[in-house]
Coordinates of C-alpha atoms and ligand atoms in Angstrom, one line a residue:
X833 CA 55.9 13.0 -5.4
X834 CA 56.8 9.5 -4.0
X835 CA 60.4 9.1 -2.8
X836 CA 62.3 6.0 -1.9
X837 CA 65.3 6.4 0.4
X838 CA 67.8 3.5 0.3
X839 CA 69.6 2.8 3.6
X840 CA 68.7 2.6 7.2
X841 CA 71.2 4.6 9.3
X842 CA 71.3 8.1 10.9
X843 CA 72.2 9.6 7.5
X844 CA 69.1 8.2 6.0
X845 CA 67.0 9.3 8.9
X846 CA 68.3 12.8 8.4
X847 CA 67.5 12.6 4.6
X848 CA 64.0 11.3 5.3
X849 CA 63.4 13.9 8.0
X850 CA 64.5 16.7 5.6
X851 CA 62.6 15.4 2.6
X852 CA 59.4 15.0 4.7
X853 CA 59.4 18.8 5.2
X854 CA 59.0 19.4 1.5
X855 CA 55.6 20.4 0.1
X856 CA 56.6 18.4 -3.0
X857 CA 56.7 15.1 -1.2
X858 CA 53.6 13.1 -0.5
X859 CA 55.0 9.8 0.5
X860 CA 58.4 8.4 1.5
X861 CA 59.5 4.8 1.6
X862 CA 62.8 3.7 3.2
X863 CA 64.6 0.4 2.4
X864 CA 65.2 -0.9 5.0
X865 CA 64.8 2.2 7.2
X866 CA 64.9 1.8 11.0
X867 CA 62.6 2.3 14.0
X868 CA 63.1 6.1 13.9
X869 CA 62.5 6.4 10.2
X870 CA 59.3 4.4 10.5
X871 CA 57.6 7.3 12.3
X872 CA 57.8 9.4 9.1
X873 CA 58.2 6.9 6.3
X874 CA 57.0 3.4 5.3
X875 CA 59.9 1.0 5.8
X876 CA 60.2 -1.9 3.4
X877 CA 62.3 -5.0 4.1
X878 CA 64.8 -4.7 1.2
X879 CA 68.5 -4.5 1.9
X880 CA 70.5 -1.7 0.2
X881 CA 72.7 -4.2 -1.7
X882 CA 69.7 -5.9 -3.3
X883 CA 69.6 -3.8 -6.5
X884 CA 67.1 -6.1 -8.3
X885 CA 64.5 -5.9 -5.6
X886 CA 64.9 -2.2 -5.2
X887 CA 64.5 -1.6 -8.9
X888 CA 61.4 -3.8 -9.0
X889 CA 60.0 -2.0 -5.9
X890 CA 60.5 1.5 -7.4
X891 CA 58.9 0.4 -10.7
X892 CA 55.9 -1.3 -9.1
X893 CA 55.2 1.5 -6.7
X894 CA 55.7 4.3 -9.3
X895 CA 58.5 6.0 -7.3
X896 CA 59.2 9.4 -8.7
X897 CA 62.7 9.7 -7.1
X898 CA 65.1 7.3 -5.4
X899 CA 67.8 8.7 -3.1
X900 CA 70.7 6.5 -2.2
X901 CA 72.4 6.8 1.2
X902 CA 75.2 4.3 1.5
X903 CA 78.1 3.6 -0.9
X904 CA 77.5 -0.1 -1.5
X905 CA 74.5 0.1 -3.9
X906 CA 76.2 3.0 -5.7
X907 CA 79.4 1.0 -6.3
X908 CA 77.3 -2.0 -7.4
X909 CA 75.6 0.1 -10.0
X910 CA 72.2 0.9 -8.7
X911 CA 72.0 4.1 -10.6
X912 CA 72.8 2.3 -13.9
X913 CA 70.0 -0.3 -13.3
X914 CA 67.4 2.3 -12.3
X915 CA 68.2 4.4 -15.4
X916 CA 67.9 1.4 -17.7
X917 CA 64.3 1.2 -16.6
X918 CA 63.7 5.0 -16.8
X919 CA 63.5 5.4 -13.1
X920 CA 64.8 8.7 -11.6
X921 CA 67.6 8.2 -9.1
X922 CA 70.0 10.5 -7.2
X923 CA 73.6 9.2 -7.1
X924 CA 76.6 8.7 -9.3
X925 CA 76.7 5.9 -11.9
X926 CA 78.9 2.9 -11.2
X927 CA 81.9 4.2 -13.1
X928 CA 81.8 7.5 -11.2
X929 CA 81.2 5.8 -7.8
X930 CA 84.7 4.3 -8.3
X931 CA 86.0 7.5 -6.8
X932 CA 85.0 5.8 -3.5
X933 CA 84.9 2.2 -4.6
X934 CA 88.6 2.0 -5.6
X935 CA 91.2 4.0 -3.8
X936 CA 93.7 3.1 -6.6
X937 CA 91.3 4.7 -9.1
X938 CA 90.8 7.8 -6.9
X939 CA 94.5 8.3 -6.3
X940 CA 95.5 7.9 -10.0
X941 CA 92.6 10.2 -10.9
X942 CA 93.8 12.9 -8.5
X943 CA 97.3 12.6 -9.9
X944 CA 96.1 12.9 -13.5
X945 CA 94.0 16.0 -12.7
X946 CA 96.5 17.6 -10.3
X947 CA 94.1 17.5 -7.4
X948 CA 96.2 17.9 -4.2
X949 CA 96.5 14.6 -2.2
X950 CA 99.1 12.7 -0.1
X951 CA 101.9 11.3 -2.3
X952 CA 101.5 7.5 -2.8
X953 CA 102.5 4.3 -4.5
X954 CA 100.4 1.4 -5.6
X955 CA 101.4 -2.3 -5.0
X956 CA 100.1 -5.7 -6.1
X957 CA 102.4 -8.0 -4.2
X958 CA 103.6 -8.3 -0.7
X959 CA 107.2 -8.5 -1.8
X960 CA 107.1 -5.2 -3.8
X961 CA 105.4 -3.3 -1.0
X962 CA 107.9 -4.6 1.7
X963 CA 110.9 -3.7 -0.6
X964 CA 109.5 -0.2 -0.8
X965 CA 108.7 0.2 2.9
X966 CA 112.1 -1.0 4.0
X967 CA 113.6 2.1 2.4
X968 CA 110.8 4.5 3.6
X969 CA 110.4 6.7 6.6
X970 CA 107.6 6.2 9.1
X971 CA 104.8 6.9 9.9
X972 CA 103.1 5.7 6.7
X973 CA 99.5 5.0 5.8
X974 CA 98.6 1.7 4.2
X975 CA 95.2 1.4 2.5
X976 CA 93.2 -1.4 0.9
X977 CA 92.1 -0.5 -2.6
X978 CA 88.4 -1.4 -2.3
X979 CA 85.5 -0.8 0.2
X980 CA 86.3 -1.8 3.7
X981 CA 83.5 -0.3 5.7
X982 CA 85.7 2.6 6.8
X983 CA 88.3 0.3 8.3
X984 CA 90.7 0.0 5.4
X985 CA 93.3 2.7 6.3
X986 CA 96.1 1.9 8.7
X987 CA 98.7 4.3 10.1
X988 CA 101.9 2.3 10.7
X989 CA 104.8 3.4 12.8
X990 CA 107.4 0.8 11.8
X991 CA 108.3 -2.2 9.6
X992 CA 106.8 -4.8 12.0
X993 CA 103.3 -3.2 12.1
X994 CA 103.5 -2.5 8.4
X995 CA 104.1 -6.2 7.7
X996 CA 101.3 -7.2 10.0
X997 CA 98.9 -4.9 8.1
X998 CA 100.1 -6.2 4.7
X999 CA 99.6 -9.8 5.8
X1000 CA 96.1 -9.1 7.0
X1001 CA 95.0 -7.2 3.9
X1002 CA 96.9 -8.9 1.1
X1003 CA 97.4 -12.5 2.4
X1004 CA 94.6 -13.2 4.9
X1005 CA 92.4 -10.9 2.8
X1006 CA 90.3 -9.6 5.8
X1007 CA 88.6 -7.3 3.3
X1008 CA 88.3 -9.9 0.5
X1009 CA 89.0 -8.7 -3.0
X1010 CA 89.3 -5.2 -1.7
X1011 CA 92.9 -6.1 -0.6
X1012 CA 94.1 -7.3 -4.0
X1013 CA 96.0 -4.0 -4.4
X1014 CA 97.2 -1.7 -1.7
X1015 CA 98.3 1.9 -1.5
X1016 CA 101.1 3.2 0.6
X1017 CA 100.9 6.9 1.2
X1018 CA 102.4 9.8 2.9
X1019 CA 101.1 10.5 6.5
X1020 CA 99.5 13.9 6.6
X1021 CA 99.2 15.9 9.7
X1022 CA 96.6 18.7 10.4
X1023 CA 92.9 19.2 11.0
X1024 CA 90.5 17.0 9.0
X1025 CA 87.4 18.6 7.6
X1026 CA 84.6 17.4 5.5
X1027 CA 83.2 19.3 2.5
X1028 CA 80.1 17.8 0.8
X1029 CA 78.9 19.2 -2.5
X1030 CA 75.7 18.8 -4.6
X1031 CA 76.4 18.2 -8.2
X1032 CA 74.6 17.3 -11.4
X1033 CA 77.9 16.7 -13.3
X1034 CA 77.9 20.2 -14.6
X1035 CA 77.4 22.5 -11.6
X1036 CA 79.1 21.9 -8.2
X1037 CA 77.6 23.6 -5.1
X1038 CA 79.4 23.0 -1.9
X1039 CA 77.5 22.7 1.4
X1040 CA 78.5 24.1 4.8
X1041 CA 81.8 22.5 6.0
X1042 CA 81.6 19.9 8.9
X1043 CA 83.9 17.9 11.1
X1044 CA 83.5 14.2 12.1
X1045 CA 85.0 12.7 15.2
X1046 CA 86.3 9.3 14.1
X1047 CA 87.9 7.9 17.2
X1048 CA 85.9 6.1 19.9
X1049 CA 87.2 7.9 23.0
X1050 CA 87.4 11.5 24.1
X1051 CA 90.4 13.4 23.1
X1052 CA 90.6 11.4 19.8
X1053 CA 91.9 8.3 21.4
X1054 CA 91.2 4.6 20.7
X1055 CA 90.3 2.9 17.4
X1056 CA 88.5 4.5 14.5
X1057 CA 84.8 4.2 14.2
X1058 CA 82.2 5.1 11.6
X1059 CA 82.0 8.5 13.3
X1060 CA 81.1 9.4 16.9
X1061 CA 79.7 12.8 16.3
X1062 CA 80.0 15.9 14.1
X1063 CA 79.4 19.6 14.0
X1064 CA 78.8 22.2 11.3
X1065 CA 79.8 24.6 10.1
X1066 CA 83.5 24.5 11.0
X1067 CA 85.3 27.8 11.8
X1068 CA 88.3 26.5 9.8
X1069 CA 86.9 27.1 6.3
X1070 CA 85.9 30.6 5.4
X1071 CA 84.3 31.8 2.2
X1072 CA 87.5 32.4 0.4
X1073 CA 88.9 28.9 1.3
X1074 CA 85.6 27.4 0.2
X1075 CA 85.9 29.0 -3.1
X1076 CA 89.4 27.6 -3.4
X1077 CA 88.2 24.1 -2.5
X1078 CA 85.6 24.5 -5.2
X1079 CA 88.1 25.6 -7.8
X1080 CA 91.0 23.3 -6.9
X1081 CA 89.3 20.2 -5.7
X1082 CA 85.5 19.8 -6.2
X1083 CA 85.1 21.2 -9.7
X1084 CA 88.2 19.5 -11.2
X1085 CA 87.0 16.2 -9.8
X1086 CA 83.5 16.4 -11.1
X1087 CA 84.5 17.9 -14.5
X1088 CA 87.3 15.3 -14.8
X1089 CA 84.9 12.5 -14.1
X1090 CA 82.4 14.0 -16.7
X1091 CA 85.2 14.2 -19.3
X1092 CA 85.8 10.5 -18.8
X1093 CA 82.1 9.8 -19.3
X1094 CA 81.6 9.0 -15.6
X1095 CA 78.2 10.5 -14.9
X1096 CA 78.0 12.0 -11.4
X1097 CA 74.7 13.3 -10.1
X1098 CA 74.4 13.4 -6.3
X1099 CA 76.7 14.3 -3.5
X1100 CA 80.5 14.3 -3.6
X1101 CA 82.2 13.9 -0.2
X1102 CA 85.6 15.4 0.1
X1103 CA 87.6 14.4 3.3
X1104 CA 90.3 17.1 3.5
X1105 CA 93.4 17.5 5.6
X1106 CA 94.5 21.1 6.3
X1107 CA 98.2 20.6 6.2
X1108 CA 101.1 23.1 6.4
X1109 CA 101.4 22.7 2.7
X1110 CA 97.7 23.5 2.0
X1111 CA 94.6 21.4 1.8
X1112 CA 95.0 17.8 0.6
X1113 CA 92.3 15.2 -0.2
X1114 CA 92.4 12.3 2.2
X1115 CA 89.5 10.5 0.6
X1116 CA 86.5 11.0 -1.7
X1117 CA 83.2 9.4 -1.0
X1118 CA 80.3 9.2 -3.4
X1119 CA 77.5 10.1 -1.0
X1120 CA 76.5 12.1 2.1
X1121 CA 78.7 11.4 5.1
X1122 CA 77.4 9.8 8.3
X1123 CA 77.3 11.5 10.8
X1124 CA 78.0 14.6 8.7
X1125 CA 74.6 14.5 7.1
X1126 CA 73.0 14.6 10.5
X1127 CA 74.4 18.1 11.0
X1128 CA 74.6 19.5 7.5
X1129 CA 70.9 18.7 6.5
X1130 CA 69.4 20.4 9.6
X1131 CA 71.3 23.6 8.4
X1132 CA 69.9 23.4 4.9
X1133 CA 67.2 26.0 4.5
X1134 CA 66.3 25.0 0.9
X1135 CA 64.1 22.1 -0.1
X1136 CA 66.1 18.9 -0.5
X1137 CA 63.5 17.3 -2.8
X1138 CA 63.6 20.3 -5.1
X1139 CA 67.4 20.3 -5.2
X1140 CA 67.5 16.5 -5.8
X1141 CA 65.1 16.7 -8.7
X1142 CA 67.1 19.6 -10.3
X1143 CA 70.2 17.4 -10.0
X1144 CA 68.6 14.5 -11.7
X1145 CA 67.3 16.8 -14.4
X1146 CA 70.8 18.4 -14.7
X1147 CA 69.4 21.8 -13.8
X1148 CA 71.3 22.5 -10.7
X1149 CA 72.6 25.7 -12.1
X1150 CA 69.1 27.2 -11.7
X1151 CA 69.0 26.4 -7.9
X1152 CA 69.8 28.9 -5.3
X1153 CA 70.7 26.9 -2.2
X1154 CA 70.3 28.7 1.2
X1155 CA 71.7 27.7 4.6
X1156 CA 70.5 28.6 8.0
X1157 CA 72.5 30.9 10.3
X1158 CA 73.7 29.0 13.3
X1159 CA 75.4 25.7 14.3
X1160 CA 74.4 22.1 14.5
X1161 CA 76.0 19.4 16.6
X1162 CA 75.4 15.6 16.6
X1163 CA 76.4 13.3 19.5
X1164 CA 76.4 9.6 18.6
X1165 CA 75.2 7.2 21.2
X1166 CA 76.8 3.8 20.6
X1167 CA 76.5 0.3 22.0
X1168 CA 79.0 -0.9 24.6
X1169 CA 82.0 -2.6 22.9
X1170 CA 81.6 -0.7 19.6
X1171 CA 83.6 -0.5 17.3
X1172 CA 84.4 -4.1 18.4
X1173 CA 81.8 -6.7 19.3
X1174 CA 78.7 -5.5 21.0
X1175 CA 75.3 -6.8 22.1
X1176 CA 72.0 -5.8 20.6
X1177 CA 68.5 -5.8 21.9
X1178 CA 69.0 -3.4 24.8
X1179 CA 66.0 -1.3 25.7
X1180 CA 66.4 2.4 25.0
X1181 CA 65.0 4.5 27.7
X1182 CA 64.1 8.2 27.8
X1183 CA 63.5 9.0 24.1
X1184 CA 60.1 10.4 25.0
X1185 CA 61.7 12.7 27.5
X1186 CA 63.6 14.5 24.8
X1187 CA 61.2 17.2 23.8
X1188 CA 63.5 20.2 23.8
X1189 CA 63.1 22.8 21.1
X1190 CA 66.0 22.4 18.7
X1191 CA 66.7 18.7 19.2
X1192 CA 66.2 15.9 16.8
X1193 CA 67.2 12.3 17.7
X1194 CA 68.2 10.5 14.5
X1195 CA 68.1 6.7 14.7
X1196 CA 70.8 4.5 13.4
X1197 CA 70.8 1.0 14.9
X1198 CA 67.3 0.8 16.5
X1199 CA 64.4 -1.6 16.3
X1200 CA 60.9 -1.5 17.6
X1201 CA 59.8 -4.5 19.8
X1202 CA 56.2 -4.0 20.8
X1203 CA 56.0 -0.3 21.8
X1204 CA 59.7 -0.3 23.0
X1205 CA 62.8 0.8 21.1
X1206 CA 65.8 -1.5 21.4
X1207 CA 69.3 -1.3 20.1
X1208 CA 70.2 -3.1 16.9
X1209 CA 73.6 -1.8 15.8
X1210 CA 76.9 -0.3 16.8
X1211 CA 75.9 3.3 16.4
X1212 CA 72.4 3.6 17.9
X1213 CA 71.3 7.2 18.0
X1214 CA 72.5 10.6 16.7
X1215 CA 71.3 13.3 19.1
X1216 CA 71.4 16.4 17.0
X1217 CA 70.9 20.0 18.2
X1218 CA 70.6 23.3 16.4
X1219 CA 71.2 26.7 17.9
X1220 CA 72.4 30.2 17.1
X1221 CA 75.9 29.3 18.5
X1222 CA 78.0 26.2 18.6
X1223 CA 78.2 26.3 22.4
X1224 CA 74.4 26.7 22.6
X1225 CA 73.9 23.7 20.3
X1226 CA 76.4 21.6 22.4
X1227 CA 74.5 22.5 25.6
X1228 CA 71.2 21.5 24.1
X1229 CA 72.6 18.3 22.6
X1230 CA 74.3 17.1 25.8
X1231 CA 71.3 17.9 28.0
X1232 CA 69.2 15.7 25.7
X1233 CA 71.9 13.0 25.8
X1234 CA 71.6 13.0 29.6
X1235 CA 67.9 12.0 29.3
X1236 CA 68.6 8.9 27.2
X1237 CA 70.0 5.6 28.4
X1238 CA 70.5 2.0 27.4
X1239 CA 72.7 -0.7 29.0
X1240 CA 76.4 -0.2 27.9
X1241 CA 75.7 3.2 26.2
X1242 CA 78.9 5.1 25.3
X1243 CA 79.4 8.4 23.7
X1244 CA 82.0 11.1 23.4
X1245 CA 81.8 14.1 25.8
X1246 CA 83.9 16.4 23.7
X1247 CA 82.1 16.6 20.3
X1248 CA 83.0 20.0 18.8
X1249 CA 85.9 20.7 21.1
X1250 CA 88.1 21.7 18.2
X1251 CA 85.6 24.3 17.3
X1252 CA 85.0 25.8 20.7
X1253 CA 88.1 24.7 22.7
X1254 CA 85.6 23.9 25.4
X1255 CA 86.0 20.4 26.7
X1256 CA 83.3 18.9 28.9
X1257 CA 84.3 17.1 32.1
X1258 CA 85.0 13.5 31.3
X1259 CA 83.0 11.1 33.3
Ligands
AMP483 P1 90.1 6.5 4.5 O1 89.8 5.1 4.6 O2 91.0 6.9 3.3 O3 88.9 7.3 4.5 O4 90.9 7.0 5.8 C1 90.3 6.8 7.1 C2 90.9 7.8 8.0 O5 92.3 7.5 8.2 C3 90.9 9.3 7.6 O6 89.6 9.9 7.9 C4 92.0 9.9 8.3 O7 91.7 10.2 9.7 C5 93.0 8.7 8.3 N1 93.9 8.9 7.2 C6 93.8 8.4 5.9 N2 94.8 8.8 5.1 C7 95.6 9.5 5.8 C8 96.9 10.1 5.6 N3 97.5 10.1 4.3 N4 97.5 10.8 6.6 C9 96.9 10.8 7.8 N5 95.8 10.2 8.1 C10 95.1 9.6 7.2
LIG484 N1 81.9 10.1 8.3 C1 82.7 9.3 7.4 C2 81.9 8.8 6.3 O1 80.7 9.0 6.1 O2 82.5 8.0 5.5

C-alpha cells in the first residue's frame, strides 16, 4: 500500500513513524514533511493547503490512502475533492470539519444535541457584545468563530481587556474573516484533558486519554502555545469515565453529525475540562492533536494503517484496537522567542547522541542543510519516551533532552507534573 501523509509537524512525523511499522505499507510520501520525516518517507514540496496539487499528486502516484494531519486542508474540503476522484482519504468532509472550523457551528451543535459545554452567546457586532459584557461577571472567555492557529481564545478579566480583544478580533480583524462573529462564554475551571477517538461515522472508539501543556513556561505560566509537551495516559480518566465520555460526548457528536449528513471518517479530538459540575467540552478538533499524537501513537499496539483503511471502508466495528501498557511523555524543544518571533536556521546538535532505548525524537520545525539539521519553526523537536511508568518515561525523555541543543532552545521542565506531582528543578 502507498500512503500520502499531509502535513509536516511532529504529529505527522508520529503518524509516518507509526504507519512505517505496518506490514501493509510499502511506501510513504509526506507533503511537505520535514527533515525527520525524510528519513522514513519521501517528502514532496506541496503545502497542506494546496488541495489541487495534493489531489493531482495522489492520482498520478496511485496513492492507496491519504491521511491528513492538520485542520486547514480538512476545513478547505480536501476529503470532498479526493472522494470526487475516487481517492481514499482519512478525515472528515468539509461540512463535518466545521466542528473545528467554526466555533459558532460547534457551540450551536453542542447545544442542539445536549453535549455538555460552557454556556455561551454569539455576537456579530461590537456594540451587541459590549452591551452584553457590561452586565456580565468576569472572567469570561472571548473566542473568534473561525480558525486562528490555536490563538483565537482569550480569557478576559475586565471590561477594558474585553474591549481590547473585541477590537483586535472584530475591528482590526487580526484573524481575518475568522473574526466576523465572536463567542462569549463562561470561564471553566478544572483540569483539561484530551480524548481522541477513531470514527468511521458509525462506530466511535476512543484512544487513551492525554494531556497537553499549552503555556510556554513551567508551572503553566506565560502565553499559550501550540503545545509544549504531553503525556498519556492520564490518571484522571478511568474506564468508567471513558465510557461516559463515549456515551455523553463522542457518540452523540459523531451520530449527530451523521444525522445531518456530515460525513466524519477520521479522528475526533475532544478537549475536555473536568469541572466541579462534570466534564464539559472546551473545543472539538477534526484531527489528531499535536503534541498529543506524539504520545498517543507510540502507545498504540494495533496497526494504524489497518485501522485507517477500516475507517475509510466504514468497517471500524470489526476492529479490535489494542493499547500498550505503560506511559509516554513528549517534551517539546522550541526556538528562543516562541510563541512570539523567533529566528530560524540554528544548527541542532546532539541528535545522534540520543540512542536510548525507548526514545523517539519527532521533528516539527527542522530542515536539513547539507548533512546538518537546522531549526525552521517555533516548535522544533518532540522528544518522546516510553516506559512502564510515567516517572520512568519522564526520566528517559529528560535525559535525552539534555543531550540535544541549539541556540536559544527552550522547553518546559515540568511536563507531566500534574500526573506525578513531581516537579523537576527549574533551571
Ligand atoms: P480553544 O481555542 O477553544 O481551543 O481554546 C484554547 C484554550 O483556551 C483551551 O485549551 C483552554 O485552555 C482555554 N479555554 C478555552 N475555553 C475556555 C473556557 N470556557 N474556560 C476556560 N478556559 C478555556
Ligand atoms: N494540542 C492542541 C491541538 O492540537 O490543537
